[in-house]
mmCIF file of C-alpha atoms in Angstrom:
data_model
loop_
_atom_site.group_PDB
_atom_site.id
_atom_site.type_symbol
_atom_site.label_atom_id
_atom_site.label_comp_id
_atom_site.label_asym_id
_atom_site.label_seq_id
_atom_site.Cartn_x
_atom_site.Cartn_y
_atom_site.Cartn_z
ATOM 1 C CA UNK A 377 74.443 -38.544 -26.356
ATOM 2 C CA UNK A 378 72.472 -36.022 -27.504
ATOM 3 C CA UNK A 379 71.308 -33.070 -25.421
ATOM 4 C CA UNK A 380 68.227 -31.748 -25.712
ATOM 5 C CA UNK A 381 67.692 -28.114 -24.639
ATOM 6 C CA UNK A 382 65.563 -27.312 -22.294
ATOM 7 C CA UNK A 383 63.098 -24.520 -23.602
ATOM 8 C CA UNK A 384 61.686 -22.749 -21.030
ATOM 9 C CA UNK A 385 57.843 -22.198 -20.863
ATOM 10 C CA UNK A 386 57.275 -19.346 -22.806
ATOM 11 C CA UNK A 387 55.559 -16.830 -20.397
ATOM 12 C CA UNK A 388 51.696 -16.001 -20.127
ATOM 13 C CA UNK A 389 50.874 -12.397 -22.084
ATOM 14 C CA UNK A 390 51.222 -9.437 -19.846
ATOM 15 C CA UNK A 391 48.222 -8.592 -18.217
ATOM 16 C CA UNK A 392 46.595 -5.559 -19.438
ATOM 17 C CA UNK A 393 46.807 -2.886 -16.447
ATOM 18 C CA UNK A 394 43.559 -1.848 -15.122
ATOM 19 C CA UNK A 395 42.741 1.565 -16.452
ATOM 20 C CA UNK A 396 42.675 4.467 -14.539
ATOM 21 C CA UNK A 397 40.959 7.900 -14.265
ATOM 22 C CA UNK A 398 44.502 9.199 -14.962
ATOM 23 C CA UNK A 399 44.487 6.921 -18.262
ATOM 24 C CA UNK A 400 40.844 8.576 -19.397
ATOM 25 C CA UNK A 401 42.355 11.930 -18.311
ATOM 26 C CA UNK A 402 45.303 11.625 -20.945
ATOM 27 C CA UNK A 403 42.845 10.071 -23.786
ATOM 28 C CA UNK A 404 40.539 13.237 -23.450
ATOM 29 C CA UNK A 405 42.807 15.569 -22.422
ATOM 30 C CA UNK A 406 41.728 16.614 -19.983
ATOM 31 C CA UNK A 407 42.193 16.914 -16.113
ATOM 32 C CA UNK A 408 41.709 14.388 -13.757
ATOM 33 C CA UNK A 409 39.368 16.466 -11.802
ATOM 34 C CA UNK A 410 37.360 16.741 -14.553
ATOM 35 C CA UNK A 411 37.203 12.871 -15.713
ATOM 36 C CA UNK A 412 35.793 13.003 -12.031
ATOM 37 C CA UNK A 413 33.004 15.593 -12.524
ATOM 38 C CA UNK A 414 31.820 14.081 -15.637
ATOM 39 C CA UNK A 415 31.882 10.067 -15.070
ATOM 40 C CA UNK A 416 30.023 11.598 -10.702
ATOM 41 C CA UNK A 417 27.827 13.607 -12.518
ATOM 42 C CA UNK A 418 28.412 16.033 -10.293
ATOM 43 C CA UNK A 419 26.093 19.125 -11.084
ATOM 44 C CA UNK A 420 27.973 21.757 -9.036
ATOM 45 C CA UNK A 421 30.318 22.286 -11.883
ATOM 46 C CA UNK A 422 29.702 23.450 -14.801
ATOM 47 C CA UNK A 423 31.211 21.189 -17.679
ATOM 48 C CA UNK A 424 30.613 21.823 -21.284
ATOM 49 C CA UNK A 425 28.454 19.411 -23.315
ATOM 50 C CA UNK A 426 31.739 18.620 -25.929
ATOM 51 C CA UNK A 427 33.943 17.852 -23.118
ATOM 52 C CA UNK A 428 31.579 15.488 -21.180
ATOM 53 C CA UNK A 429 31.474 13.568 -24.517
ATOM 54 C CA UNK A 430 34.877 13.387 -25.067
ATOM 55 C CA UNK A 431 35.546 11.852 -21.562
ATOM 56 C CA UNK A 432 32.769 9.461 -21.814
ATOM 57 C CA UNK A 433 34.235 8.419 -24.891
ATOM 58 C CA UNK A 434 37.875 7.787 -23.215
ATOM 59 C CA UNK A 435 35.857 6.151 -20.632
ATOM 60 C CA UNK A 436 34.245 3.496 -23.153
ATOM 61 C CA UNK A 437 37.531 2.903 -25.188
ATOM 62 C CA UNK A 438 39.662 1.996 -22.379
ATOM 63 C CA UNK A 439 37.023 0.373 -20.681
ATOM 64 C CA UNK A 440 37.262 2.138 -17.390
ATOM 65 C CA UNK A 441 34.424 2.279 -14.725
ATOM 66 C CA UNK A 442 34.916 4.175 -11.575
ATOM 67 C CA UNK A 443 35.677 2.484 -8.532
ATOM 68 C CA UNK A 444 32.485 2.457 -6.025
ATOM 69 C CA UNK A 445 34.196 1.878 -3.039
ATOM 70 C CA UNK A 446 36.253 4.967 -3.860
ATOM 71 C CA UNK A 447 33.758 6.629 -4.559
ATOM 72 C CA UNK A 448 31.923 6.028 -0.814
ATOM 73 C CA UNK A 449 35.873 6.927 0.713
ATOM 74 C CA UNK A 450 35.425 10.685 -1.180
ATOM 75 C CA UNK A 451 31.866 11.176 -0.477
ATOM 76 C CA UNK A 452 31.175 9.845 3.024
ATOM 77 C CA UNK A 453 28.457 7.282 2.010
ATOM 78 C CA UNK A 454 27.631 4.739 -0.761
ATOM 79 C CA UNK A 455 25.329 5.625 -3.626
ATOM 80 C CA UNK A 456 24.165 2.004 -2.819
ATOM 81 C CA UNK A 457 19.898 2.315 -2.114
ATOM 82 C CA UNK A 458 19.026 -1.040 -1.223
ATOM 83 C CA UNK A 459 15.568 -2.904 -1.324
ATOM 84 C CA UNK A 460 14.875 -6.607 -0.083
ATOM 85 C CA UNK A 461 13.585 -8.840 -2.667
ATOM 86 C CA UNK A 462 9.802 -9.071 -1.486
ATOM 87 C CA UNK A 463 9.156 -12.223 -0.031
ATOM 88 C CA UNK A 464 6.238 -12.728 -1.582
ATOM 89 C CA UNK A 465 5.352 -12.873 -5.331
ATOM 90 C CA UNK A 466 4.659 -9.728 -6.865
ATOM 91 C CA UNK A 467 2.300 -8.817 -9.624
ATOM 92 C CA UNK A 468 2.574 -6.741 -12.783
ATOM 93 C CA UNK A 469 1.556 -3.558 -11.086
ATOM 94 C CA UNK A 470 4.229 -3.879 -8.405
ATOM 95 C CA UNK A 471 7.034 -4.924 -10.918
ATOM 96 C CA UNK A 472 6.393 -1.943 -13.107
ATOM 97 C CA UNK A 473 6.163 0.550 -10.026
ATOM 98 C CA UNK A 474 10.094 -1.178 -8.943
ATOM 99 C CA UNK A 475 11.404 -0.761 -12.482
ATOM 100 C CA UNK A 476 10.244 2.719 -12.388
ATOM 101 C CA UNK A 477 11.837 3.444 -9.296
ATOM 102 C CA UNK A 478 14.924 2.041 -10.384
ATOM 103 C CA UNK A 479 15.132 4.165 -13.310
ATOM 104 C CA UNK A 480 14.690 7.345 -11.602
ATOM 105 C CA UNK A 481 16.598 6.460 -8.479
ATOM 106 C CA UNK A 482 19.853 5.715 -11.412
ATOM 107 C CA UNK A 483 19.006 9.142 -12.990
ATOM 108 C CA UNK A 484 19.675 10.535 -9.463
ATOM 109 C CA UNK A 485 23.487 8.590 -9.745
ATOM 110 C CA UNK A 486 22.516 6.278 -6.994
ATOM 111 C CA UNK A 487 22.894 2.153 -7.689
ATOM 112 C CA UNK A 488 19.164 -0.013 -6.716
ATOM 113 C CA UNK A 489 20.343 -3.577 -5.333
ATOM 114 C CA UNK A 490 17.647 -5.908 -4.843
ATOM 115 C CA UNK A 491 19.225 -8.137 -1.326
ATOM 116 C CA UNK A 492 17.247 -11.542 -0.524
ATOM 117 C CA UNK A 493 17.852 -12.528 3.372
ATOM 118 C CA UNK A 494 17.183 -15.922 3.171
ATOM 119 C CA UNK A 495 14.255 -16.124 5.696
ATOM 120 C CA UNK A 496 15.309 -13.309 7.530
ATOM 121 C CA UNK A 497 12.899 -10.496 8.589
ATOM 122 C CA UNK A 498 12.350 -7.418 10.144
ATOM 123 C CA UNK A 499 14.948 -6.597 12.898
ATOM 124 C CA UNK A 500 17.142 -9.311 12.513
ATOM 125 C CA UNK A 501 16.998 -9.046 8.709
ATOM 126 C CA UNK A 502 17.743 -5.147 9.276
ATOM 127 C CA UNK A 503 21.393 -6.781 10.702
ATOM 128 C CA UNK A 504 22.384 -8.200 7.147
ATOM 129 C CA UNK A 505 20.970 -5.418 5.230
ATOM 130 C CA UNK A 506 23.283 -3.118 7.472
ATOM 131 C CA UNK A 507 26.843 -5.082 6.613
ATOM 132 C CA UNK A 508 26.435 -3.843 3.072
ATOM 133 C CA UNK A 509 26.816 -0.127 4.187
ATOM 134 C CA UNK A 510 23.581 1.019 1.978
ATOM 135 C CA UNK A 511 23.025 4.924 2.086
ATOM 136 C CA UNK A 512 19.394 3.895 2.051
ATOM 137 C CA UNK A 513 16.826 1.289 2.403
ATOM 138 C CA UNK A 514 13.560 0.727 0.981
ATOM 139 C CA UNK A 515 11.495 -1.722 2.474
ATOM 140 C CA UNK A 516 8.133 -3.167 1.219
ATOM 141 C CA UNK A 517 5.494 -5.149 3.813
ATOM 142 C CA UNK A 518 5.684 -5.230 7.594
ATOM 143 C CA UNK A 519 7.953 -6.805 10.063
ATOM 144 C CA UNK A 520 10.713 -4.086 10.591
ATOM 145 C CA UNK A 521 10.607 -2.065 13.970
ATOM 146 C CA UNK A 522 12.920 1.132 15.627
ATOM 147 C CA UNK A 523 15.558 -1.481 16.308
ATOM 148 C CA UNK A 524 15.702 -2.507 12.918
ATOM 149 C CA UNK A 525 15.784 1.095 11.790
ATOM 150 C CA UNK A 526 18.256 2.291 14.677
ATOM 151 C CA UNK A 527 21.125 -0.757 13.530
ATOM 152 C CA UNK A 528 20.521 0.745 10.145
ATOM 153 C CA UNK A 529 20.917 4.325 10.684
ATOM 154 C CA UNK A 530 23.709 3.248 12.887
ATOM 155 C CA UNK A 531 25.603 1.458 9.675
ATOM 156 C CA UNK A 532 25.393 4.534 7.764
ATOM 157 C CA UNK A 533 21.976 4.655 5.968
ATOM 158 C CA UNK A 534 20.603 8.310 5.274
ATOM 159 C CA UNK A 535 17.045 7.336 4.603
ATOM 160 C CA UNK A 536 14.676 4.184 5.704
ATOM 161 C CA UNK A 537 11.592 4.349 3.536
ATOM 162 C CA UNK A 538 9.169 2.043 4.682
ATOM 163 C CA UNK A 539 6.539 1.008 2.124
ATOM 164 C CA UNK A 540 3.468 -0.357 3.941
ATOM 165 C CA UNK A 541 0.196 -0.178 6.146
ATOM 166 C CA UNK A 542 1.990 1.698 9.363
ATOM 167 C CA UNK A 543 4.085 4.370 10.416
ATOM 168 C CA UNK A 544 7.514 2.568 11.492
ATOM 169 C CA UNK A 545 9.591 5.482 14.494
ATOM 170 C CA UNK A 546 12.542 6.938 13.007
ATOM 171 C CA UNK A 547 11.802 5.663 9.084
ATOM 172 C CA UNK A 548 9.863 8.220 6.354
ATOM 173 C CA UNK A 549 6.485 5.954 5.663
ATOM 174 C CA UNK A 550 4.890 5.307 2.155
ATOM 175 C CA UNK A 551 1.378 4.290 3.879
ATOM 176 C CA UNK A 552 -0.867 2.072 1.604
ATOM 177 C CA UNK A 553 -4.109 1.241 3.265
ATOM 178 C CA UNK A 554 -5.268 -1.779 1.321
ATOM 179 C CA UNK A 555 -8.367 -1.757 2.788
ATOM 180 C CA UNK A 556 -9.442 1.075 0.455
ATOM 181 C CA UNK A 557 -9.382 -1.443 -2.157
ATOM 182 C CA UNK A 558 -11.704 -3.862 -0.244
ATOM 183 C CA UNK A 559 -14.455 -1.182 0.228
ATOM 184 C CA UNK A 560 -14.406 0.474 -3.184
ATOM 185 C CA UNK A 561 -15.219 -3.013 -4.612
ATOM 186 C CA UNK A 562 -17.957 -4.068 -1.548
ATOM 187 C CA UNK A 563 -19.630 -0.811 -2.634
ATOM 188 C CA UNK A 564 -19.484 -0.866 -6.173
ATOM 189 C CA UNK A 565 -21.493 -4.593 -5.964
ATOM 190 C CA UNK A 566 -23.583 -3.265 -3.203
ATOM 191 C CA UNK A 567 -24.685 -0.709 -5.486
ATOM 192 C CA UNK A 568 -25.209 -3.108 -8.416
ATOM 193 C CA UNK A 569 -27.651 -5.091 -6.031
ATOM 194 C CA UNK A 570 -25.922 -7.710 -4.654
ATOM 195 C CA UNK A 571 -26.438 -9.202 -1.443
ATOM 196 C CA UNK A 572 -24.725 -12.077 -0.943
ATOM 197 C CA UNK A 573 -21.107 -11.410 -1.542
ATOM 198 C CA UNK A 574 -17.979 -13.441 -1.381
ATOM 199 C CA UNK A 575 -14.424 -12.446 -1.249
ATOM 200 C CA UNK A 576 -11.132 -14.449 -2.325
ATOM 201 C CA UNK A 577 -8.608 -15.056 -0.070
ATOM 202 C CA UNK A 578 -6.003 -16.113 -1.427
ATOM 203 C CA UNK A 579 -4.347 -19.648 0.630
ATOM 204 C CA UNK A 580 -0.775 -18.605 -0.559
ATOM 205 C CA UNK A 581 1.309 -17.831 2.392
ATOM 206 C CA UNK A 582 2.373 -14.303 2.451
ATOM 207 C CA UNK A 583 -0.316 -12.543 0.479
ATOM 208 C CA UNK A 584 -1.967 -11.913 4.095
ATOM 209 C CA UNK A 585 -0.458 -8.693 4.148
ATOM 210 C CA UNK A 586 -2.664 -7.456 1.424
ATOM 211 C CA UNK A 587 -6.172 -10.090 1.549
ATOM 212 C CA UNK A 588 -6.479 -9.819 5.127
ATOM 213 C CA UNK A 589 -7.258 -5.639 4.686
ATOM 214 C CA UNK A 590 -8.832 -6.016 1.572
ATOM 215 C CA UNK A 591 -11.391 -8.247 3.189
ATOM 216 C CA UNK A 592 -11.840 -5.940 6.056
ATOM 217 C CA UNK A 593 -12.418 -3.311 3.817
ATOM 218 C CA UNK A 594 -15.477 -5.036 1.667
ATOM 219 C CA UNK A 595 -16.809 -5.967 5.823
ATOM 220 C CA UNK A 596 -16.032 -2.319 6.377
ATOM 221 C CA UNK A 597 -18.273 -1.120 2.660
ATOM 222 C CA UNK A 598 -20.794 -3.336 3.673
ATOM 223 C CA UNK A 599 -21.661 -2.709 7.763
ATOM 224 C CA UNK A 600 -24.894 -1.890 8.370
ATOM 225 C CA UNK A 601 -26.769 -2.945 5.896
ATOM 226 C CA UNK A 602 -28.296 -6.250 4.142
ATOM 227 C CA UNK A 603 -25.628 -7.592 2.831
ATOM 228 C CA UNK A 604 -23.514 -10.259 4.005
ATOM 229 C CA UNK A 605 -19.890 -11.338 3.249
ATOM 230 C CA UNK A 606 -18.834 -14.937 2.991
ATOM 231 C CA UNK A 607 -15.042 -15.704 2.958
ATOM 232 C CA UNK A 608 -13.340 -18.012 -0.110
ATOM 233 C CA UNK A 609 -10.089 -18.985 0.060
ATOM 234 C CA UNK A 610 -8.776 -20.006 -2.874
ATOM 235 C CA UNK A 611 -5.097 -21.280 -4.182
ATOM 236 C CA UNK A 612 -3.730 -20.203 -7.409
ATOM 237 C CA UNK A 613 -4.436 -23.340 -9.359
ATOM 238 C CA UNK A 614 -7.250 -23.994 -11.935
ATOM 239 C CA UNK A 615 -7.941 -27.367 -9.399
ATOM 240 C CA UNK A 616 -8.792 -25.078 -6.518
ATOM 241 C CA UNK A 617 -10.584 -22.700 -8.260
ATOM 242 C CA UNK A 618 -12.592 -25.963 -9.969
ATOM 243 C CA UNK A 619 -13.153 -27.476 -6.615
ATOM 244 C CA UNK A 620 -14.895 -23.571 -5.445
ATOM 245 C CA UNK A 621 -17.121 -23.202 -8.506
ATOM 246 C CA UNK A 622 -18.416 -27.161 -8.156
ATOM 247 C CA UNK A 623 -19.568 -26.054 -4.992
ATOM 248 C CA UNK A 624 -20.890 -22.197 -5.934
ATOM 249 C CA UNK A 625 -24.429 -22.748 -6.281
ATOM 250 C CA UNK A 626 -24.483 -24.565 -2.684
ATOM 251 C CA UNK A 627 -22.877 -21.524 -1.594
ATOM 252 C CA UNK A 628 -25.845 -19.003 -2.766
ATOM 253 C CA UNK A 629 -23.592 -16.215 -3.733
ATOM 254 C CA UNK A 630 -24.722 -13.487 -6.338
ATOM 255 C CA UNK A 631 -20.944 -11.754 -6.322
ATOM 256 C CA UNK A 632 -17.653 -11.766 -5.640
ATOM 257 C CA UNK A 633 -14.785 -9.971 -5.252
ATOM 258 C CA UNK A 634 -11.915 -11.623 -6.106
ATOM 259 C CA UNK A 635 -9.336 -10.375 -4.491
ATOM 260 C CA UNK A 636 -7.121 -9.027 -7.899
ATOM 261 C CA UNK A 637 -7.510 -9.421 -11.503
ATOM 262 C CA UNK A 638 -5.569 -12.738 -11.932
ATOM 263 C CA UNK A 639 -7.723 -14.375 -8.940
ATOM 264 C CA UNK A 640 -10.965 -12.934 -10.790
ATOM 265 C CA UNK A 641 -9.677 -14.520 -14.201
ATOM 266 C CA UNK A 642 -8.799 -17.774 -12.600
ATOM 267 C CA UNK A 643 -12.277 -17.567 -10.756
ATOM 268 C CA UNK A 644 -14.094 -16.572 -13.684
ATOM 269 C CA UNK A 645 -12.553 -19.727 -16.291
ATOM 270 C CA UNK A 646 -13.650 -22.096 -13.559
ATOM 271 C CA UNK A 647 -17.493 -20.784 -12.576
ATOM 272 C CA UNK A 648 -18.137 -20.326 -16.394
ATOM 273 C CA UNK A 649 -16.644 -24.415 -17.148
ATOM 274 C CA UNK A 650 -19.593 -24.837 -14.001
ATOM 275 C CA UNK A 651 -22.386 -23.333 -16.193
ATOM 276 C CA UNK A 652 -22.536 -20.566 -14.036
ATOM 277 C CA UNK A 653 -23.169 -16.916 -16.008
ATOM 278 C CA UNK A 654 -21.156 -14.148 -15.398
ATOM 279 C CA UNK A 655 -22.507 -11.471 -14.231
ATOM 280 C CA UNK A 656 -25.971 -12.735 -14.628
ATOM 281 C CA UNK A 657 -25.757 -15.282 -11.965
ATOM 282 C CA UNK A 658 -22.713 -14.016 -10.300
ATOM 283 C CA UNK A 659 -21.077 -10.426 -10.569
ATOM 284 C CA UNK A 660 -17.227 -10.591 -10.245
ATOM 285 C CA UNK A 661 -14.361 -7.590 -9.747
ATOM 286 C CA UNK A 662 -10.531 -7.719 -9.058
ATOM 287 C CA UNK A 663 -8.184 -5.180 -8.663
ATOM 288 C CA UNK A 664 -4.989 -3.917 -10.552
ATOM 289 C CA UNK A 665 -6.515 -3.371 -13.651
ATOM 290 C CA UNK A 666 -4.764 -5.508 -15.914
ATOM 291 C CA UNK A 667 -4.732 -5.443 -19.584
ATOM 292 C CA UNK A 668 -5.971 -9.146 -19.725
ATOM 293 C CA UNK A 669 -8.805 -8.545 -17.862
ATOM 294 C CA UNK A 670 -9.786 -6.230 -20.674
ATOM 295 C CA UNK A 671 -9.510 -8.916 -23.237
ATOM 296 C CA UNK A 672 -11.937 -11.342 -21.562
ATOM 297 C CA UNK A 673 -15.382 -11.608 -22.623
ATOM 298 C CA UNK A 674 -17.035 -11.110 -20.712
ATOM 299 C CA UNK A 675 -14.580 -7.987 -19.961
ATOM 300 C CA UNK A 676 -13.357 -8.081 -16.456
ATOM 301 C CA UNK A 677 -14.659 -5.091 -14.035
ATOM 302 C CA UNK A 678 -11.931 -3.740 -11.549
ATOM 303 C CA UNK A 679 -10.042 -1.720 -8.805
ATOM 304 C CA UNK A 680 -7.715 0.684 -10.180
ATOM 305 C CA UNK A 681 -5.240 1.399 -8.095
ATOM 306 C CA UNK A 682 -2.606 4.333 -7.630
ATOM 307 C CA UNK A 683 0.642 3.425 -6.408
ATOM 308 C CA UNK A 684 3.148 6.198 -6.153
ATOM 309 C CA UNK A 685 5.085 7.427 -8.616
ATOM 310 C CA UNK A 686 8.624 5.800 -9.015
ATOM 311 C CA UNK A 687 10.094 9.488 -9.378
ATOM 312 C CA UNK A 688 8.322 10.249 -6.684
ATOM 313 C CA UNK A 689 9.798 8.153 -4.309
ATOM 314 C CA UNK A 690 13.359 8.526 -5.879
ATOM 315 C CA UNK A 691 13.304 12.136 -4.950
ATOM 316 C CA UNK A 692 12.128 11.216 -1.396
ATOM 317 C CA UNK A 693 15.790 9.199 -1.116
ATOM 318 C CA UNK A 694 17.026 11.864 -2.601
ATOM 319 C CA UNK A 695 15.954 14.514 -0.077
ATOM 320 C CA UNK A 696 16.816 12.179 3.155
ATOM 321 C CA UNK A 697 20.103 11.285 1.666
ATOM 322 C CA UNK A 698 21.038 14.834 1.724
ATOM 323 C CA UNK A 699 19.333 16.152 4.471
ATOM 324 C CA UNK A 700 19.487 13.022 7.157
ATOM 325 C CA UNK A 701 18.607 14.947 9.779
ATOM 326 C CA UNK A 702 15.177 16.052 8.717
ATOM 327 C CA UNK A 703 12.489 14.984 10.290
ATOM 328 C CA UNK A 704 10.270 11.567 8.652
ATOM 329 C CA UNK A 705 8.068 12.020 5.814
ATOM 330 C CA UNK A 706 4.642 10.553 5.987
ATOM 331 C CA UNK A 707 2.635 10.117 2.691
ATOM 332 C CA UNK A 708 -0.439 8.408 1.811
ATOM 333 C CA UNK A 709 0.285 6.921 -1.516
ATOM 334 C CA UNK A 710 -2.311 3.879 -2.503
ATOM 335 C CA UNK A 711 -5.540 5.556 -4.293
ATOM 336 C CA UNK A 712 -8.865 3.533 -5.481
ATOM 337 C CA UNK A 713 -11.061 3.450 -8.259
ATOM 338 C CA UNK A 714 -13.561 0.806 -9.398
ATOM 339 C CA UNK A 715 -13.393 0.784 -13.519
ATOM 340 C CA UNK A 716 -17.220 -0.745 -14.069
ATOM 341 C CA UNK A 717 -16.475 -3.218 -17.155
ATOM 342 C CA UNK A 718 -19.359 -6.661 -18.026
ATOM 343 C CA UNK A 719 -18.419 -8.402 -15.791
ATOM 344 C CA UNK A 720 -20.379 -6.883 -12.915
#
């Protein structure tokens, strides 16, 4: 009989060891002290351009990050600044104004983490944002309240920035009135001669927030004298906006504002497919001041409007992270400006 041997499995590689700040201090030589003040960017010591390249460089060949929740142990807090996903869709302007802020807030060594709550909102959602131990919050819209901001501040958050219409207790404010947009445009038609002016509303849930002071605002332009406002709502969908301008004549309207620039271009497709001029018959505006609504003929007149500067806003975090204690900043941030193009 005939034995055969009985080979063992031959064992899995050695796992690599996960590299260390003591492993980057070695490479660069260098202490570990330093590999700390370099890779924290820590500007209270002074660390010579050469060396700082020479440890990022040990960093990058050993592949070694530092550890974040180390990090938080040695510093007190997380550089963790965290903003719920909006729960609404967002347009150009607001997605450049976030990537902004992102940029400047990582230029300040903090981390930007974008947290959706699944339905949750204001107080209650304050409760999940809080588990994640963020050193500050950013929130966009309406909803959250002093509880919210108390279980927050409770958790460990330096700063609550609220980004919105009111002044929250307890959280620095970013007020944007966007009302202001509503009666820059109601003017700016009023003063082309229109009388009978309509305003989109848009029927997608959420966008309240923003139509319902923007249609106040044209009310607001317009009180007082001959001019009346009709509301429109309106879907985003060409069928909607078909279904409006079948009916626009019946309606008697001689403008409208359309509540932003991709309303107005939907708006505008579907009254000119109707036979109806633009702006002869009907003068139209929107808002954000898109680069499409340069490229239509005829060219698409519009609010400008002035959100605050990413930067900005980063250094606000900044300032409340360090200093909690300080008392709220309030700034008025959202500016207005009607750029008169063909179309009205």
């Amino acid at each position: 009989m005939v034995q055969i041997p009985n080979k063992s499995a031959s064992a899995p590689p050695a796992q690599r060891s996960v590299p260390t700040s003591a492993d980057v201090a070695r490479l660069a030589g260098v202490s570990r002290a330093t590999v700390s003040y370099v890779l924290n960017n820590t500007s209270a010591v002074r660390i010579s351009e050469p060396t700082r390249r020479r440890v990022h460089e040990a960093a990058k060949e050993l592949g070694y990050v530092p550890h974040a929740a180390a990090r938080s142990l040695r510093a007190g807090h997380s550089r963790m600044v965290l903003m719920p996903s909006p729960a609404i869709p967002v347009g150009p302007l607001y997605s450049r104004f976030l990537n902004e802020l992102q940029w400047a807030l990582s230029r300040l060594d903090y981390t930007v983490v974008q947290y959706g709550t699944l339905g949750l909102h204001g107080d209650e959602a304050a409760r999940a944002w809080a588990e994640l131990r963020p050193v500050a919050v950013l929130v966009p819209g309406q909803g959250l309240g002093p509880q919210g901001v108390g279980v927050l501040k409770r958790s460990g958050a330096r700063a609550v920035v609220t980004i919105g219409p009111a002044v929250v207790a307890g959280a620095h404010a970013l007020l944007m009135d966007h009302s202001t947009v509503g009666r820059v445009a109601g003017r700016h038609l009023y003063d082309r001669g229109r009388r009978r002016i309509g305003v989109v509303v848009p029927a997608e849930p959420g966008l309240e927030v923003y139509s319902a002071p923007r249609l106040d605002g044209v009310r607001q332009a317009l009180r007082g004298t001959d001019a009346a406002v009709t509301e429109l709502p309106l879907a985003y969908e060409e069928e909607s906006a078909a279904r409006l301008a079948a009916r626009w004549r019946a309606l008697g309207l001689d403008a409208v504002y359309a509540y932003n620039d991709e309303y107005a271009m939907l708006l505008m497709r579907a009254l000119q497919d109707e036979g109806v001029r633009v702006p002869e018959d009907t003068a139209l505006i929107g808002a954000d001041d898109l680069m499409l609504g340069r490229l239509l003929r005829p060219r698409l007149s519009t609010v400008h409007i002035e959100l605050p500067s990413g930067r900005e806003l980063a250094e606000l975090v900044d300032r409340a992270v360090r200093d909690p204690g300080a008392a709220p900043e309030r700034h008025e941030v959202l500016g207005a400006a009607v750029v008169h193009r063909d179309s009205s």
